[in-house]
Amino acid sequence: MGYRKPGKTDVSSQGPFVAPSFNQSEQALPVTLPLRYMALGLCAFLLFACVLAWQVTRGVLFAPEAPSGVALTHLLTLGALMSFVMGAVYQLSTVAFLMRIVAVRLAHVLFYSYLLGLAGLIGSFSVWWPPGIGVFGVWTAVVLYGFCGNMLVSLFRTKARGAMWRFVFLAHVHLALALTAAVALALGDAHVWRAVAAYQAQILATHILLAAGGFFGFLIFGFSYKLIPMFTLAHGYDARRERWAFWLSLTALWSLVAYIWFPLFALKLVSSCFTVFAFLAHLLAVRAILRRRVRKRVEAPIRGVLMACALGVLWACALAVRAPFFGDSATWRVLVPFGIMGFVSLNVVSLTYKIVPFLVWTWQFAGGHRQGSHVLISHLLDPASARIVIGLNAFGVALVTLGVWMGSGWMCDLGAWALAVSLGIFGVHMSSVFIRALKKEEVS
């Protein structure tokens, strides 16, 4: 082996390199399970786009405290983003860490349980039915606790550990804590646990931070260090910034949670600075990967990831300028949608253009009995088609954020329409992948 400078690492430090395949070994789940979760996420994205457009038309958008606003928010976070992410986690973890999922049957059962709980919870939010919110909220939380437990035990047993593993492992710990806060809120709304009312604002803010930043954010950071090298064929890059990004992110998250409960200026300063540094470290880590890529052309989905990272840096800077106190609802109304739609959702949408076509191709054409097939991944979906979706999404996020900040109704409406159209096109693109695969299967 060649000499490597101290402090330098390459992809081999995160486990043996695996070529761009999602189902190569016996550790991998049946590819249909992740696809099932992603299909649910696709349906939720399409429903979210329709409801968003409908709310803009009726003029009831951007009322987060209203039943329609709460239902729309959870349709995006639990219905679309969580479903996609769970499918991706089940599949990518087996490849990234060369591990087994300890309870595959449980994962199948949890899918149908999650579908039932999600439908009941969104419906209860829509009509604001407190008993339903309590029952289905706890039901959904129990299902997600099962998902967390399944993944945490599986991750704990693997030997391939590094910055990426720490990001993914702690993401599931943060999700479990966010669920605990959600259960407390649901029991409070159902008037079962009346003591929650005194701390409802702090618990809600903690729930949002741990779910959006602690779970989605940590997963995006962690899996980016596997997916971006895989899709750009990068190797031999310096991975030290990944470790910096992890420790900075961890410090930023928990100092911000502490600031919510103890609004001290020192905590505000620490959390704001470390959040900016964490996003910058992540952006530099991604840049280091791209500089060592073999595939010179940067495809549209990877450009979307870079755009989402840039929006994340802007979000962190906005947080540093005005770190929100838990009672500052105006600041939360600006920062929360910007963070979820600008960073989390745009990352998920961008990477989906690479993940879903490959999984569908693996499902239909990659088996040994398909060796005579000449169907390529590019036949199912051209990655360049992501450009319009990414552009409209970023444009919509920017307009909505500026509209909420400036109190401009027309900017909010125009931005919401851009988001609805972009997600509608995204849904059509992803649906076409399944349709084309089935048609080509019939032909072959």
Coordinates of C-alpha atoms in Angstrom, one line a residue:
M1 CA 0.0 0.0 0.0
G2 CA 1.2 3.5 -0.8
Y3 CA 2.1 6.1 1.8
R4 CA -0.7 8.4 2.9
K5 CA -0.1 11.6 4.8
P6 CA -1.4 11.7 8.4
G7 CA -4.9 13.1 8.6
K8 CA -5.6 12.2 5.0
T9 CA -8.2 9.6 4.1
D10 CA -9.8 8.3 1.0
V11 CA -13.0 6.4 0.3
S12 CA -11.5 3.2 1.6
S13 CA -11.5 4.6 5.1
Q14 CA -15.3 4.4 5.0
G15 CA -15.5 0.8 4.0
P16 CA -14.7 -1.0 0.8
F17 CA -15.7 0.9 -2.3
V18 CA -18.8 -0.4 -4.0
A19 CA -19.5 0.2 -7.6
P20 CA -22.7 2.0 -8.4
S21 CA -25.1 -0.8 -7.6
F22 CA -27.7 -0.9 -4.9
N23 CA -28.2 -4.7 -4.7
Q24 CA -25.0 -6.4 -5.1
S25 CA -24.7 -8.6 -2.0
E26 CA -26.6 -10.8 0.3
Q27 CA -26.7 -7.9 2.8
A28 CA -29.1 -5.9 0.6
L29 CA -32.8 -5.9 1.1
P30 CA -35.1 -6.9 -1.7
V31 CA -35.2 -3.8 -3.8
T32 CA -39.0 -3.7 -3.8
L33 CA -39.1 -2.6 -0.2
P34 CA -37.2 0.7 -0.7
L35 CA -39.2 1.3 -3.9
R36 CA -42.4 0.8 -2.0
Y37 CA -41.5 3.5 0.4
M38 CA -40.3 5.8 -2.4
A39 CA -43.6 5.2 -4.3
L40 CA -45.5 6.3 -1.2
G41 CA -43.3 9.4 -1.1
L42 CA -44.0 10.1 -4.7
C43 CA -47.7 9.9 -4.1
A44 CA -47.4 12.3 -1.2
F45 CA -45.3 14.7 -3.2
L46 CA -48.0 14.8 -5.9
L47 CA -50.8 15.2 -3.3
F48 CA -48.7 18.0 -1.6
A49 CA -48.4 19.8 -5.0
C50 CA -52.1 19.6 -5.6
V51 CA -53.1 20.7 -2.1
L52 CA -50.5 23.5 -2.2
A53 CA -52.0 24.8 -5.5
W54 CA -55.5 24.5 -4.1
Q55 CA -54.6 26.5 -0.9
V56 CA -53.1 29.2 -3.0
T57 CA -56.2 29.4 -5.1
R58 CA -58.4 29.7 -2.0
G59 CA -56.1 32.2 -0.3
V60 CA -55.6 30.1 2.9
L61 CA -51.9 29.4 2.5
F62 CA -49.2 30.3 5.0
A63 CA -51.3 29.9 8.1
P64 CA -49.1 27.4 9.9
E65 CA -51.3 27.4 13.0
A66 CA -54.4 26.6 11.0
P67 CA -55.5 22.9 10.5
S68 CA -54.9 23.1 6.8
G69 CA -51.4 24.5 7.4
V70 CA -50.5 21.8 9.9
A71 CA -51.8 19.1 7.6
L72 CA -49.9 20.4 4.6
T73 CA -46.7 20.6 6.6
H74 CA -46.9 17.0 7.8
L75 CA -48.0 15.8 4.3
L76 CA -44.6 17.2 3.1
T77 CA -42.4 16.1 6.0
L78 CA -44.0 12.8 7.1
G79 CA -45.7 11.8 3.8
A80 CA -43.2 12.8 1.1
L81 CA -39.8 13.4 2.7
M82 CA -39.9 10.8 5.4
S83 CA -41.2 8.1 3.1
F84 CA -38.5 8.8 0.5
V85 CA -35.8 8.9 3.2
M86 CA -36.8 5.7 4.9
G87 CA -36.6 3.9 1.5
A88 CA -33.2 5.4 0.8
V89 CA -31.9 4.6 4.3
Y90 CA -33.0 0.9 4.1
Q91 CA -31.2 0.5 0.7
L92 CA -28.2 2.8 1.0
S93 CA -27.2 1.6 4.5
T94 CA -26.7 -1.9 3.3
V95 CA -24.3 -0.7 0.6
A96 CA -22.5 2.1 2.5
F97 CA -21.8 0.0 5.6
L98 CA -21.9 -3.5 4.1
M99 CA -24.4 -4.6 6.7
R100 CA -27.6 -6.5 7.1
I101 CA -31.0 -5.1 8.2
V102 CA -31.6 -7.1 11.4
A103 CA -35.4 -7.3 10.9
V104 CA -36.5 -7.4 7.3
R105 CA -40.0 -8.7 8.0
L106 CA -40.5 -6.0 10.6
A107 CA -39.6 -3.4 7.9
H108 CA -42.3 -4.8 5.6
V109 CA -44.9 -4.7 8.5
L110 CA -43.9 -1.2 9.4
F111 CA -44.5 0.1 5.9
Y112 CA -48.3 -0.8 6.0
S113 CA -48.5 0.4 9.6
Y114 CA -46.9 3.7 8.6
L115 CA -49.3 4.1 5.7
L116 CA -52.3 3.6 8.0
G117 CA -51.0 5.9 10.7
L118 CA -50.0 8.6 8.1
A119 CA -53.4 8.7 6.5
G120 CA -55.2 8.9 9.9
L121 CA -52.8 11.6 11.2
I122 CA -53.1 13.8 8.1
G123 CA -56.8 13.4 8.1
S124 CA -57.0 14.3 11.8
F125 CA -54.9 17.4 11.3
S126 CA -57.1 18.5 8.3
V127 CA -60.2 18.7 10.5
W128 CA -58.4 19.2 13.7
W129 CA -59.7 16.2 15.6
P130 CA -57.8 16.1 18.8
P131 CA -58.5 12.4 19.7
G132 CA -57.5 11.4 16.2
I133 CA -54.3 13.5 16.4
G134 CA -53.5 11.8 19.7
V135 CA -54.3 8.2 18.6
F136 CA -52.7 8.4 15.1
G137 CA -49.9 10.6 16.3
V138 CA -48.9 8.0 18.8
W139 CA -49.5 5.2 16.3
T140 CA -47.2 6.9 13.7
A141 CA -44.6 7.6 16.4
V142 CA -44.5 3.9 17.4
V143 CA -44.0 2.9 13.8
L144 CA -41.1 5.3 13.4
Y145 CA -39.7 4.2 16.8
G146 CA -39.7 0.7 15.2
F147 CA -37.9 2.0 12.2
C148 CA -35.3 3.8 14.4
G149 CA -34.7 0.7 16.5
N150 CA -34.3 -1.5 13.5
M151 CA -31.8 0.8 11.9
L152 CA -29.9 1.6 15.2
V153 CA -29.4 -2.1 16.0
S154 CA -28.3 -2.8 12.4
L155 CA -25.9 0.2 12.4
F156 CA -24.5 -0.7 15.8
R157 CA -23.5 -4.2 14.5
T158 CA -21.5 -2.9 11.5
K159 CA -17.7 -2.5 11.6
A160 CA -17.5 0.1 8.8
R161 CA -17.5 3.3 10.9
G162 CA -16.4 6.8 10.2
A163 CA -17.9 10.3 9.8
M164 CA -20.6 9.0 7.5
W165 CA -21.6 6.3 10.0
R166 CA -21.7 8.8 12.9
F167 CA -24.0 11.1 10.9
V168 CA -26.4 8.3 10.0
F169 CA -26.4 6.7 13.5
L170 CA -27.0 10.0 15.3
A171 CA -29.7 11.0 12.8
H172 CA -31.8 8.1 14.0
V173 CA -31.1 9.0 17.6
H174 CA -32.3 12.5 16.8
L175 CA -35.4 11.1 15.1
A176 CA -36.3 9.1 18.2
L177 CA -36.0 12.2 20.4
A178 CA -38.0 14.3 17.9
L179 CA -40.7 11.6 18.0
T180 CA -40.7 11.9 21.8
A181 CA -41.4 15.6 21.5
A182 CA -44.1 14.9 18.9
V183 CA -45.8 12.4 21.2
A184 CA -45.8 14.9 24.0
L185 CA -47.4 17.5 21.7
A186 CA -50.0 15.0 20.6
L187 CA -50.9 14.0 24.1
G188 CA -51.1 17.7 25.0
D189 CA -53.5 18.5 22.1
A190 CA -55.6 15.5 23.1
H191 CA -55.8 17.0 26.7
V192 CA -54.3 13.8 28.1
W193 CA -51.1 15.5 29.3
R194 CA -52.1 19.0 30.3
A195 CA -48.7 19.9 31.7
V196 CA -47.4 20.2 28.1
A197 CA -49.3 23.4 27.5
A198 CA -46.9 25.4 29.6
Y199 CA -43.9 24.4 27.4
Q200 CA -45.7 23.8 24.1
A201 CA -43.6 26.5 22.2
Q202 CA -40.3 25.1 23.4
I203 CA -41.3 21.5 22.7
L204 CA -42.6 22.4 19.2
A205 CA -39.3 24.2 18.4
T206 CA -37.3 21.3 19.7
H207 CA -39.3 18.9 17.7
I208 CA -38.8 20.9 14.5
L209 CA -35.0 21.2 15.0
L210 CA -34.4 17.6 15.9
A211 CA -36.5 16.4 12.9
A212 CA -35.4 18.8 10.2
G213 CA -31.9 19.4 11.3
G214 CA -31.0 16.4 13.5
F215 CA -32.6 13.7 11.3
F216 CA -33.0 15.0 7.7
G217 CA -29.9 17.3 7.9
F218 CA -27.6 14.7 9.4
L219 CA -28.7 12.0 6.9
I220 CA -28.2 14.4 4.0
F221 CA -24.7 15.3 5.2
G222 CA -23.8 11.7 5.9
F223 CA -25.1 10.0 2.7
S224 CA -23.8 12.8 0.5
Y225 CA -20.3 11.5 1.3
K226 CA -21.4 8.1 -0.3
L227 CA -23.7 9.2 -3.1
I228 CA -21.8 12.1 -4.6
P229 CA -18.6 10.0 -5.0
M230 CA -20.7 7.1 -6.4
F231 CA -22.5 9.3 -9.0
T232 CA -19.4 11.2 -10.0
L233 CA -16.9 8.3 -9.8
A234 CA -14.7 10.2 -7.3
H235 CA -12.0 8.6 -5.3
G236 CA -8.8 9.4 -3.4
Y237 CA -10.2 12.6 -1.9
D238 CA -9.5 14.2 1.4
A239 CA -12.2 13.2 3.9
R240 CA -11.0 15.3 6.9
R241 CA -13.7 18.0 6.3
E242 CA -16.3 15.3 6.8
R243 CA -15.2 14.8 10.4
W244 CA -15.1 18.6 10.9
A245 CA -18.6 18.8 9.4
F246 CA -19.9 16.2 11.9
W247 CA -18.5 17.8 15.0
L248 CA -19.6 21.3 14.0
S249 CA -23.1 20.0 13.1
L250 CA -23.5 18.2 16.4
T251 CA -22.4 21.3 18.4
A252 CA -24.6 23.6 16.3
L253 CA -27.7 21.5 16.7
W254 CA -27.5 20.9 20.5
S255 CA -26.4 24.5 21.3
L256 CA -29.5 25.7 19.3
V257 CA -31.7 23.3 21.2
A258 CA -30.2 24.5 24.5
Y259 CA -30.9 28.1 23.3
I260 CA -34.5 27.3 22.8
W261 CA -34.9 26.3 26.5
F262 CA -32.3 28.7 27.9
P263 CA -32.3 31.9 25.7
L264 CA -28.8 33.2 26.7
F265 CA -26.8 35.4 24.3
A266 CA -23.8 33.1 24.6
L267 CA -25.8 30.1 23.4
K268 CA -27.2 32.2 20.5
L269 CA -23.7 33.2 19.5
V270 CA -22.3 29.7 19.7
S271 CA -25.2 28.0 17.9
S272 CA -25.3 30.6 15.1
C273 CA -21.5 30.5 14.4
F274 CA -21.3 26.7 14.6
T275 CA -24.3 26.3 12.2
V276 CA -22.6 28.5 9.6
F277 CA -19.3 26.7 10.1
A278 CA -21.0 23.3 9.8
F279 CA -22.6 24.1 6.4
L280 CA -19.4 25.6 5.1
A281 CA -17.4 22.5 6.2
H282 CA -20.0 20.3 4.4
L283 CA -19.8 22.5 1.3
L284 CA -16.0 22.2 1.3
A285 CA -16.2 18.4 1.8
V286 CA -18.4 18.1 -1.2
R287 CA -16.1 20.4 -3.2
A288 CA -13.1 18.2 -2.3
I289 CA -15.1 15.1 -3.6
L290 CA -16.0 16.8 -6.9
R291 CA -12.4 17.9 -7.5
R292 CA -11.3 14.2 -7.5
R293 CA -14.1 13.0 -9.8
V294 CA -13.5 10.9 -12.9
R295 CA -16.8 11.9 -14.6
K296 CA -16.0 15.5 -15.7
R297 CA -19.5 16.5 -16.5
V298 CA -21.5 17.5 -13.4
E299 CA -25.0 16.3 -14.0
A300 CA -28.1 18.3 -13.2
P301 CA -29.0 16.3 -10.0
I302 CA -25.5 16.9 -8.5
R303 CA -25.9 20.6 -9.4
G304 CA -29.2 20.5 -7.5
V305 CA -27.4 19.1 -4.5
L306 CA -24.8 22.0 -4.8
M307 CA -27.6 24.5 -5.0
A308 CA -29.3 23.0 -1.9
C309 CA -26.0 23.3 -0.1
A310 CA -25.7 26.9 -1.1
L311 CA -29.2 27.6 0.2
G312 CA -28.2 25.8 3.4
V313 CA -25.4 28.2 3.8
L314 CA -27.7 31.1 3.3
W315 CA -30.1 29.6 5.8
A316 CA -27.3 29.3 8.4
C317 CA -26.3 32.9 7.8
A318 CA -29.9 34.1 8.2
L319 CA -30.0 32.1 11.5
A320 CA -26.8 33.8 12.6
V321 CA -28.2 37.2 11.9
R322 CA -31.4 36.5 13.8
A323 CA -31.4 33.3 15.8
P324 CA -35.0 32.8 16.7
F325 CA -36.3 32.8 20.3
F326 CA -39.0 30.2 20.7
G327 CA -41.6 32.9 21.0
D328 CA -40.5 34.7 17.8
S329 CA -43.1 33.2 15.4
A330 CA -42.3 35.6 12.6
T331 CA -38.7 34.4 12.4
W332 CA -39.7 30.7 12.6
R333 CA -42.2 31.3 9.7
V334 CA -39.3 32.5 7.5
L335 CA -36.6 30.1 8.6
V336 CA -38.5 26.8 8.9
P337 CA -40.0 26.7 5.4
F338 CA -36.7 27.9 3.9
G339 CA -34.7 25.2 5.7
I340 CA -37.2 22.4 4.9
M341 CA -37.9 23.3 1.3
G342 CA -34.6 25.0 0.4
F343 CA -32.2 22.5 1.8
V344 CA -33.9 19.2 2.8
S345 CA -36.5 18.9 0.0
L346 CA -34.3 20.1 -2.8
N347 CA -31.6 17.6 -1.7
V348 CA -34.1 14.8 -1.7
V349 CA -35.6 15.8 -5.0
S350 CA -32.2 16.1 -6.7
L351 CA -30.8 12.8 -5.5
T352 CA -34.1 11.0 -6.4
Y353 CA -33.3 11.6 -10.1
K354 CA -30.3 9.3 -9.6
I355 CA -31.6 6.9 -7.0
V356 CA -35.0 5.9 -8.3
P357 CA -34.1 5.2 -11.9
F358 CA -31.2 2.9 -10.7
L359 CA -33.5 1.1 -8.3
V360 CA -36.2 0.6 -10.9
W361 CA -33.6 -0.6 -13.4
T362 CA -32.2 -3.0 -10.8
W363 CA -35.7 -4.3 -10.0
Q364 CA -36.6 -4.9 -13.6
F365 CA -33.5 -5.5 -15.7
A366 CA -30.4 -6.2 -13.5
G367 CA -31.1 -9.8 -12.5
G368 CA -29.4 -12.8 -14.1
H369 CA -32.5 -13.6 -16.1
R370 CA -32.2 -10.1 -17.7
Q371 CA -28.8 -10.5 -19.1
G372 CA -30.1 -10.3 -22.7
S373 CA -31.8 -7.0 -22.1
H374 CA -30.3 -3.9 -23.6
V375 CA -32.2 -1.4 -21.5
L376 CA -30.0 1.3 -19.9
I377 CA -30.7 3.5 -16.9
S378 CA -30.7 6.5 -19.2
H379 CA -33.6 4.9 -21.2
L380 CA -35.8 5.3 -18.1
L381 CA -35.0 8.9 -17.3
D382 CA -32.5 11.5 -18.6
P383 CA -30.9 13.2 -15.5
A384 CA -30.9 16.4 -17.5
S385 CA -34.7 16.5 -17.0
A386 CA -34.1 17.5 -13.4
R387 CA -33.0 21.0 -14.5
I388 CA -36.5 22.5 -14.8
V389 CA -37.6 21.0 -11.5
I390 CA -34.5 22.2 -9.6
G391 CA -34.7 25.7 -11.1
L392 CA -38.4 26.1 -10.3
N393 CA -38.0 24.7 -6.8
A394 CA -35.1 27.1 -6.0
F395 CA -37.0 30.0 -7.5
G396 CA -40.2 29.1 -5.5
V397 CA -38.3 28.7 -2.2
A398 CA -36.6 32.1 -2.7
L399 CA -39.9 33.9 -3.5
V400 CA -41.8 32.3 -0.7
T401 CA -39.1 33.2 1.8
L402 CA -38.9 36.8 0.6
G403 CA -42.7 37.0 0.5
V404 CA -43.1 35.8 4.1
W405 CA -40.2 38.1 5.3
M406 CA -41.6 41.2 3.5
G407 CA -45.2 40.4 4.0
S408 CA -45.9 40.3 0.3
G409 CA -48.9 38.2 -0.6
W410 CA -48.2 38.1 -4.4
M411 CA -44.6 36.9 -3.9
C412 CA -45.8 34.1 -1.6
D413 CA -48.5 33.0 -4.0
L414 CA -46.1 33.1 -7.0
G415 CA -43.5 31.2 -5.1
A416 CA -46.0 28.6 -4.0
W417 CA -47.2 28.1 -7.5
A418 CA -43.6 27.6 -8.7
L419 CA -43.1 25.0 -5.9
A420 CA -46.4 23.2 -6.8
V421 CA -45.5 23.1 -10.5
S422 CA -42.0 21.9 -9.9
L423 CA -43.2 19.1 -7.6
G424 CA -45.9 18.2 -10.1
I425 CA -43.3 17.9 -12.9
F426 CA -41.1 15.9 -10.5
G427 CA -44.0 13.5 -9.9
V428 CA -44.6 13.1 -13.6
H429 CA -40.9 12.4 -14.2
M430 CA -40.7 9.7 -11.4
S431 CA -44.0 8.1 -12.5
S432 CA -42.6 7.9 -16.1
V433 CA -39.7 5.8 -14.7
F434 CA -42.0 3.1 -13.5
I435 CA -44.2 3.3 -16.7
R436 CA -41.2 3.1 -19.1
A437 CA -39.7 0.2 -17.1
L438 CA -42.9 -1.8 -17.3
K439 CA -43.3 -1.1 -21.0
K440 CA -39.8 -2.1 -21.7
E441 CA -40.3 -5.2 -19.6
E442 CA -43.2 -6.2 -21.9
V443 CA -41.1 -5.6 -25.0
S444 CA -38.1 -7.5 -23.7

